[in-house]
Amino acid sequence: FDVFALVDGDGRFIGAAVAGYFEVPRTHQMCVFVDNIAVDPLWRGRGLAKELYLTVCESAQKRGKESGFPIRAILGEAKNEIEDFWNKLGWRRMYFYDENNALREIPYIQPPLSWDWDIGAPRNGYVSRPHHLMAWIADEERDPLTISELLSMIEIIYWGNFLPLRERFASKK
């Protein structure tokens, strides 16, 4: 994970971005999950969230080149209220054609953010929430993600970012 902090001229914390890097199984590529971008309400409307986003992307591309695992895509989740922000930066919702050739949005549920390790369940008050899965294709050819690529990315993001490690549960059940 990379954490980027934004401070004002007096050193006060005014924003941050967090991004996780995950190797996509069987691809020799990485994906990045933008876990959070936030700017203090008093500082919004000045392009700072966009700068944080660009910093995440620049860092991701650099990390990919240095590691020999290029960044295939940068993913994030968005509520309706912030989707326009992501669209302005080139991100799009993820869709697929179903068995009737109808275009459908890929269903995406944000996992609970806190877990009870003893029983392997979300802590009281923590629930899954529907969001939009947003993506920016990072490779230079801009080839669309295949379903298998996307599923591999979602799986590694869930297990590497949100869900507790399986071995931490008190039992297999």
Short mmCIF file of N, CA and C in Angstrom, two decimals, residues 3-122:
data_model
loop_
_atom_site.label_atom_id
_atom_site.label_comp_id
_atom_site.label_asym_id
_atom_site.label_seq_id
_atom_site.Cartn_x
_atom_site.Cartn_y
_atom_site.Cartn_z
N VAL A 3 0.46 5.35 0.92
CA VAL A 3 -0.37 6.38 1.53
C VAL A 3 0.25 7.72 1.18
N PHE A 4 -0.56 8.61 0.63
CA PHE A 4 -0.10 9.93 0.25
C PHE A 4 -0.83 10.94 1.12
N ALA A 5 -0.09 11.76 1.83
CA ALA A 5 -0.68 12.77 2.70
C ALA A 5 -0.53 14.14 2.06
N LEU A 6 -1.55 14.94 2.19
CA LEU A 6 -1.55 16.30 1.67
C LEU A 6 -1.60 17.25 2.86
N VAL A 7 -0.66 18.18 2.91
CA VAL A 7 -0.61 19.14 4.01
C VAL A 7 -0.59 20.55 3.45
N ASP A 8 -1.10 21.48 4.23
CA ASP A 8 -1.07 22.88 3.79
C ASP A 8 0.28 23.50 4.12
N GLY A 9 0.44 24.78 3.85
CA GLY A 9 1.71 25.47 4.07
C GLY A 9 2.16 25.50 5.51
N ASP A 10 1.23 25.27 6.44
CA ASP A 10 1.57 25.25 7.87
C ASP A 10 1.75 23.83 8.39
N GLY A 11 1.73 22.86 7.49
CA GLY A 11 1.93 21.47 7.89
C GLY A 11 0.70 20.77 8.42
N ARG A 12 -0.48 21.39 8.27
CA ARG A 12 -1.72 20.75 8.73
C ARG A 12 -2.21 19.76 7.69
N PHE A 13 -2.64 18.61 8.15
CA PHE A 13 -3.16 17.56 7.29
C PHE A 13 -4.48 18.02 6.67
N ILE A 14 -4.57 17.97 5.31
CA ILE A 14 -5.79 18.40 4.65
C ILE A 14 -6.33 17.36 3.66
N GLY A 15 -5.62 16.28 3.44
CA GLY A 15 -6.13 15.27 2.51
C GLY A 15 -5.21 14.07 2.44
N ALA A 16 -5.72 13.00 1.82
CA ALA A 16 -4.92 11.79 1.69
C ALA A 16 -5.47 10.91 0.58
N ALA A 17 -4.60 10.05 0.11
CA ALA A 17 -4.99 8.99 -0.83
C ALA A 17 -4.30 7.72 -0.38
N VAL A 18 -5.00 6.59 -0.53
CA VAL A 18 -4.45 5.29 -0.20
C VAL A 18 -4.67 4.38 -1.40
N ALA A 19 -3.61 3.69 -1.80
CA ALA A 19 -3.71 2.78 -2.95
C ALA A 19 -3.01 1.47 -2.61
N GLY A 20 -3.65 0.37 -2.95
CA GLY A 20 -3.08 -0.95 -2.77
C GLY A 20 -2.65 -1.52 -4.10
N TYR A 21 -1.52 -2.22 -4.12
CA TYR A 21 -0.97 -2.83 -5.33
C TYR A 21 -1.08 -4.34 -5.20
N PHE A 22 -1.61 -4.96 -6.25
CA PHE A 22 -1.86 -6.39 -6.20
C PHE A 22 -1.40 -7.04 -7.50
N GLU A 23 -0.64 -8.11 -7.38
CA GLU A 23 -0.26 -8.87 -8.57
C GLU A 23 -1.47 -9.67 -9.02
N VAL A 24 -1.80 -9.55 -10.29
CA VAL A 24 -2.93 -10.29 -10.85
C VAL A 24 -2.44 -11.70 -11.16
N PRO A 25 -3.04 -12.71 -10.55
CA PRO A 25 -2.56 -14.09 -10.76
C PRO A 25 -2.48 -14.47 -12.24
N ARG A 26 -1.41 -15.17 -12.58
CA ARG A 26 -1.19 -15.74 -13.91
C ARG A 26 -1.05 -14.71 -15.02
N THR A 27 -0.77 -13.44 -14.73
CA THR A 27 -0.71 -12.44 -15.80
C THR A 27 0.62 -11.69 -15.88
N HIS A 28 1.44 -11.73 -14.86
CA HIS A 28 2.66 -10.92 -14.78
C HIS A 28 2.34 -9.44 -14.90
N GLN A 29 1.18 -9.06 -14.37
CA GLN A 29 0.76 -7.67 -14.32
C GLN A 29 0.25 -7.36 -12.92
N MET A 30 0.08 -6.07 -12.66
CA MET A 30 -0.47 -5.65 -11.38
C MET A 30 -1.73 -4.83 -11.63
N CYS A 31 -2.58 -4.80 -10.62
CA CYS A 31 -3.68 -3.85 -10.61
C CYS A 31 -3.53 -3.01 -9.35
N VAL A 32 -4.10 -1.86 -9.39
CA VAL A 32 -4.06 -0.94 -8.26
C VAL A 32 -5.50 -0.71 -7.82
N PHE A 33 -5.71 -0.70 -6.52
CA PHE A 33 -7.03 -0.38 -6.00
C PHE A 33 -6.91 0.92 -5.22
N VAL A 34 -7.60 1.95 -5.70
CA VAL A 34 -7.61 3.23 -4.98
C VAL A 34 -8.61 3.06 -3.85
N ASP A 35 -8.04 2.91 -2.67
CA ASP A 35 -8.84 2.61 -1.49
C ASP A 35 -9.60 3.84 -1.01
N ASN A 36 -8.98 4.99 -1.15
CA ASN A 36 -9.61 6.20 -0.64
C ASN A 36 -8.88 7.42 -1.15
N ILE A 37 -9.63 8.44 -1.49
CA ILE A 37 -9.10 9.78 -1.74
C ILE A 37 -10.03 10.71 -0.99
N ALA A 38 -9.46 11.52 -0.13
CA ALA A 38 -10.28 12.43 0.67
C ALA A 38 -9.56 13.76 0.83
N VAL A 39 -10.34 14.83 0.79
CA VAL A 39 -9.82 16.18 0.99
C VAL A 39 -10.72 16.87 2.00
N ASP A 40 -10.11 17.58 2.94
CA ASP A 40 -10.84 18.34 3.94
C ASP A 40 -11.88 19.23 3.23
N PRO A 41 -13.12 19.27 3.74
CA PRO A 41 -14.16 20.07 3.09
C PRO A 41 -13.77 21.53 2.87
N LEU A 42 -12.96 22.10 3.75
CA LEU A 42 -12.55 23.50 3.57
C LEU A 42 -11.61 23.70 2.39
N TRP A 43 -11.01 22.63 1.90
CA TRP A 43 -10.04 22.71 0.81
C TRP A 43 -10.58 22.15 -0.51
N ARG A 44 -11.82 21.71 -0.53
CA ARG A 44 -12.38 21.12 -1.74
C ARG A 44 -12.63 22.19 -2.81
N GLY A 45 -12.74 21.73 -4.05
CA GLY A 45 -12.99 22.64 -5.17
C GLY A 45 -11.74 23.31 -5.70
N ARG A 46 -10.57 22.87 -5.29
CA ARG A 46 -9.31 23.47 -5.72
C ARG A 46 -8.45 22.52 -6.55
N GLY A 47 -9.02 21.37 -6.91
CA GLY A 47 -8.28 20.40 -7.72
C GLY A 47 -7.35 19.50 -6.93
N LEU A 48 -7.45 19.51 -5.60
CA LEU A 48 -6.54 18.71 -4.79
C LEU A 48 -6.82 17.21 -4.88
N ALA A 49 -8.09 16.81 -4.95
CA ALA A 49 -8.40 15.39 -5.11
C ALA A 49 -7.85 14.89 -6.45
N LYS A 50 -7.97 15.70 -7.48
CA LYS A 50 -7.41 15.33 -8.78
C LYS A 50 -5.90 15.17 -8.70
N GLU A 51 -5.23 16.07 -8.00
CA GLU A 51 -3.78 15.96 -7.84
C GLU A 51 -3.40 14.70 -7.07
N LEU A 52 -4.17 14.37 -6.04
CA LEU A 52 -3.91 13.14 -5.31
C LEU A 52 -4.09 11.93 -6.23
N TYR A 53 -5.14 11.94 -7.01
CA TYR A 53 -5.37 10.86 -7.96
C TYR A 53 -4.21 10.74 -8.95
N LEU A 54 -3.78 11.85 -9.52
CA LEU A 54 -2.67 11.82 -10.48
C LEU A 54 -1.39 11.33 -9.82
N THR A 55 -1.18 11.67 -8.57
CA THR A 55 -0.02 11.19 -7.82
C THR A 55 -0.08 9.68 -7.67
N VAL A 56 -1.27 9.15 -7.34
CA VAL A 56 -1.44 7.70 -7.23
C VAL A 56 -1.10 7.03 -8.56
N CYS A 57 -1.64 7.56 -9.66
CA CYS A 57 -1.41 6.96 -10.98
C CYS A 57 0.07 7.02 -11.37
N GLU A 58 0.70 8.15 -11.14
CA GLU A 58 2.13 8.29 -11.47
C GLU A 58 2.97 7.32 -10.66
N SER A 59 2.67 7.22 -9.38
CA SER A 59 3.40 6.30 -8.51
C SER A 59 3.17 4.85 -8.95
N ALA A 60 1.94 4.54 -9.34
CA ALA A 60 1.62 3.18 -9.78
C ALA A 60 2.39 2.83 -11.05
N GLN A 61 2.40 3.73 -12.00
CA GLN A 61 3.11 3.46 -13.25
C GLN A 61 4.61 3.27 -12.98
N LYS A 62 5.16 4.10 -12.11
CA LYS A 62 6.58 3.99 -11.77
C LYS A 62 6.86 2.65 -11.06
N ARG A 63 6.01 2.31 -10.11
CA ARG A 63 6.19 1.05 -9.39
C ARG A 63 6.09 -0.14 -10.34
N GLY A 64 5.15 -0.08 -11.28
CA GLY A 64 4.99 -1.15 -12.25
C GLY A 64 6.22 -1.34 -13.11
N LYS A 65 6.79 -0.24 -13.58
CA LYS A 65 8.00 -0.33 -14.41
C LYS A 65 9.18 -0.86 -13.62
N GLU A 66 9.34 -0.38 -12.39
CA GLU A 66 10.47 -0.81 -11.56
C GLU A 66 10.37 -2.29 -11.18
N SER A 67 9.16 -2.77 -10.98
CA SER A 67 8.97 -4.16 -10.53
C SER A 67 8.96 -5.15 -11.69
N GLY A 68 8.79 -4.65 -12.91
CA GLY A 68 8.65 -5.54 -14.05
C GLY A 68 7.25 -6.11 -14.18
N PHE A 69 6.32 -5.64 -13.36
CA PHE A 69 4.93 -6.04 -13.43
C PHE A 69 4.11 -4.80 -13.79
N PRO A 70 3.89 -4.56 -15.08
CA PRO A 70 3.18 -3.34 -15.47
C PRO A 70 1.76 -3.29 -14.90
N ILE A 71 1.27 -2.09 -14.72
CA ILE A 71 -0.07 -1.88 -14.20
C ILE A 71 -1.07 -2.09 -15.34
N ARG A 72 -1.97 -3.03 -15.16
CA ARG A 72 -2.98 -3.32 -16.17
C ARG A 72 -4.18 -2.39 -16.02
N ALA A 73 -4.61 -2.18 -14.78
CA ALA A 73 -5.78 -1.34 -14.54
C ALA A 73 -5.70 -0.77 -13.13
N ILE A 74 -6.36 0.35 -12.97
CA ILE A 74 -6.52 0.95 -11.65
C ILE A 74 -8.02 0.94 -11.39
N LEU A 75 -8.40 0.34 -10.28
CA LEU A 75 -9.80 0.16 -9.93
C LEU A 75 -10.14 0.94 -8.66
N GLY A 76 -11.40 1.24 -8.53
CA GLY A 76 -11.90 1.88 -7.32
C GLY A 76 -13.39 1.69 -7.25
N GLU A 77 -13.95 2.03 -6.12
CA GLU A 77 -15.39 1.94 -5.97
C GLU A 77 -15.93 3.35 -5.78
N ALA A 78 -17.13 3.57 -6.30
CA ALA A 78 -17.69 4.91 -6.23
C ALA A 78 -19.17 4.86 -5.86
N LYS A 79 -19.55 5.79 -5.03
CA LYS A 79 -20.96 6.03 -4.76
C LYS A 79 -21.47 6.97 -5.87
N ASN A 80 -22.76 7.04 -6.03
CA ASN A 80 -23.33 7.92 -7.05
C ASN A 80 -22.83 9.36 -6.92
N GLU A 81 -22.68 9.85 -5.69
CA GLU A 81 -22.33 11.25 -5.46
C GLU A 81 -20.96 11.64 -6.01
N ILE A 82 -20.04 10.67 -6.13
CA ILE A 82 -18.69 11.03 -6.59
C ILE A 82 -18.34 10.44 -7.95
N GLU A 83 -19.31 9.81 -8.58
CA GLU A 83 -19.02 9.20 -9.87
C GLU A 83 -18.60 10.22 -10.92
N ASP A 84 -19.18 11.41 -10.92
CA ASP A 84 -18.79 12.44 -11.90
C ASP A 84 -17.31 12.79 -11.78
N PHE A 85 -16.80 12.85 -10.55
CA PHE A 85 -15.37 13.12 -10.35
C PHE A 85 -14.53 12.09 -11.08
N TRP A 86 -14.85 10.80 -10.88
CA TRP A 86 -14.09 9.74 -11.52
C TRP A 86 -14.24 9.77 -13.04
N ASN A 87 -15.45 10.05 -13.53
CA ASN A 87 -15.66 10.12 -14.98
C ASN A 87 -14.80 11.21 -15.62
N LYS A 88 -14.65 12.34 -14.96
CA LYS A 88 -13.83 13.43 -15.49
C LYS A 88 -12.36 13.03 -15.61
N LEU A 89 -11.96 12.04 -14.83
CA LEU A 89 -10.57 11.57 -14.87
C LEU A 89 -10.38 10.37 -15.80
N GLY A 90 -11.44 10.00 -16.51
CA GLY A 90 -11.33 8.91 -17.47
C GLY A 90 -11.76 7.54 -16.95
N TRP A 91 -12.26 7.50 -15.74
CA TRP A 91 -12.73 6.23 -15.18
C TRP A 91 -14.14 5.97 -15.66
N ARG A 92 -14.46 4.70 -15.79
CA ARG A 92 -15.80 4.31 -16.22
C ARG A 92 -16.30 3.14 -15.37
N ARG A 93 -17.64 3.06 -15.28
CA ARG A 93 -18.25 1.88 -14.67
C ARG A 93 -17.92 0.67 -15.53
N MET A 94 -17.97 -0.49 -14.91
CA MET A 94 -17.68 -1.74 -15.61
C MET A 94 -18.98 -2.43 -15.99
N TYR A 95 -19.07 -2.84 -17.26
CA TYR A 95 -20.27 -3.49 -17.78
C TYR A 95 -19.91 -4.81 -18.45
N PHE A 96 -20.93 -5.63 -18.70
CA PHE A 96 -20.77 -6.87 -19.44
C PHE A 96 -22.05 -7.15 -20.21
N TYR A 97 -21.94 -8.00 -21.23
CA TYR A 97 -23.12 -8.46 -21.96
C TYR A 97 -23.57 -9.78 -21.35
N ASP A 98 -24.85 -9.85 -20.98
CA ASP A 98 -25.36 -11.09 -20.39
C ASP A 98 -25.73 -12.09 -21.48
N GLU A 99 -26.30 -13.22 -21.07
CA GLU A 99 -26.62 -14.29 -22.02
C GLU A 99 -27.65 -13.88 -23.07
N ASN A 100 -28.40 -12.80 -22.83
CA ASN A 100 -29.36 -12.28 -23.80
C ASN A 100 -28.79 -11.11 -24.60
N ASN A 101 -27.47 -10.92 -24.48
CA ASN A 101 -26.76 -9.84 -25.15
C ASN A 101 -27.21 -8.45 -24.69
N ALA A 102 -27.72 -8.38 -23.46
CA ALA A 102 -28.10 -7.10 -22.86
C ALA A 102 -26.91 -6.58 -22.06
N LEU A 103 -26.66 -5.30 -22.16
CA LEU A 103 -25.56 -4.66 -21.44
C LEU A 103 -25.97 -4.46 -19.99
N ARG A 104 -25.17 -4.97 -19.05
CA ARG A 104 -25.47 -4.87 -17.62
C ARG A 104 -24.24 -4.37 -16.87
N GLU A 105 -24.50 -3.60 -15.82
CA GLU A 105 -23.41 -3.16 -14.96
C GLU A 105 -22.94 -4.34 -14.12
N ILE A 106 -21.62 -4.46 -13.97
CA ILE A 106 -21.08 -5.51 -13.12
C ILE A 106 -21.48 -5.20 -11.68
N PRO A 107 -22.19 -6.13 -11.03
CA PRO A 107 -22.58 -5.86 -9.64
C PRO A 107 -21.34 -5.86 -8.75
N TYR A 108 -21.27 -4.89 -7.88
CA TYR A 108 -20.11 -4.78 -6.99
C TYR A 108 -20.61 -4.40 -5.61
N ILE A 109 -20.18 -5.13 -4.63
CA ILE A 109 -20.54 -4.87 -3.24
C ILE A 109 -19.27 -4.60 -2.45
N GLN A 110 -19.22 -3.44 -1.80
CA GLN A 110 -18.08 -3.15 -0.92
C GLN A 110 -18.22 -4.05 0.30
N PRO A 111 -17.17 -4.81 0.60
CA PRO A 111 -17.24 -5.69 1.78
C PRO A 111 -17.27 -4.88 3.07
N PRO A 112 -17.71 -5.51 4.16
CA PRO A 112 -17.63 -4.85 5.47
C PRO A 112 -16.18 -4.48 5.78
N LEU A 113 -15.99 -3.39 6.49
CA LEU A 113 -14.64 -2.90 6.74
C LEU A 113 -14.06 -3.33 8.08
N SER A 114 -14.83 -4.07 8.88
CA SER A 114 -14.30 -4.55 10.15
C SER A 114 -14.86 -5.94 10.42
N TRP A 115 -13.98 -6.83 10.91
CA TRP A 115 -14.34 -8.23 11.09
C TRP A 115 -14.10 -8.71 12.51
N ASP A 116 -14.93 -9.64 12.96
CA ASP A 116 -14.72 -10.35 14.21
C ASP A 116 -13.90 -11.59 13.86
N TRP A 117 -12.64 -11.59 14.28
CA TRP A 117 -11.71 -12.66 13.89
C TRP A 117 -12.10 -14.02 14.46
N ASP A 118 -12.78 -14.02 15.60
CA ASP A 118 -13.11 -15.30 16.23
C ASP A 118 -14.19 -16.08 15.49
N ILE A 119 -15.13 -15.37 14.89
CA ILE A 119 -16.22 -16.08 14.22
C ILE A 119 -16.19 -15.92 12.70
N GLY A 120 -15.28 -15.09 12.18
CA GLY A 120 -15.17 -14.93 10.74
C GLY A 120 -16.36 -14.21 10.14
N ALA A 121 -16.90 -13.24 10.85
CA ALA A 121 -18.06 -12.50 10.36
C ALA A 121 -17.83 -11.01 10.61
N PRO A 122 -18.56 -10.17 9.88
CA PRO A 122 -18.42 -8.72 10.12
C PRO A 122 -18.80 -8.36 11.55
#
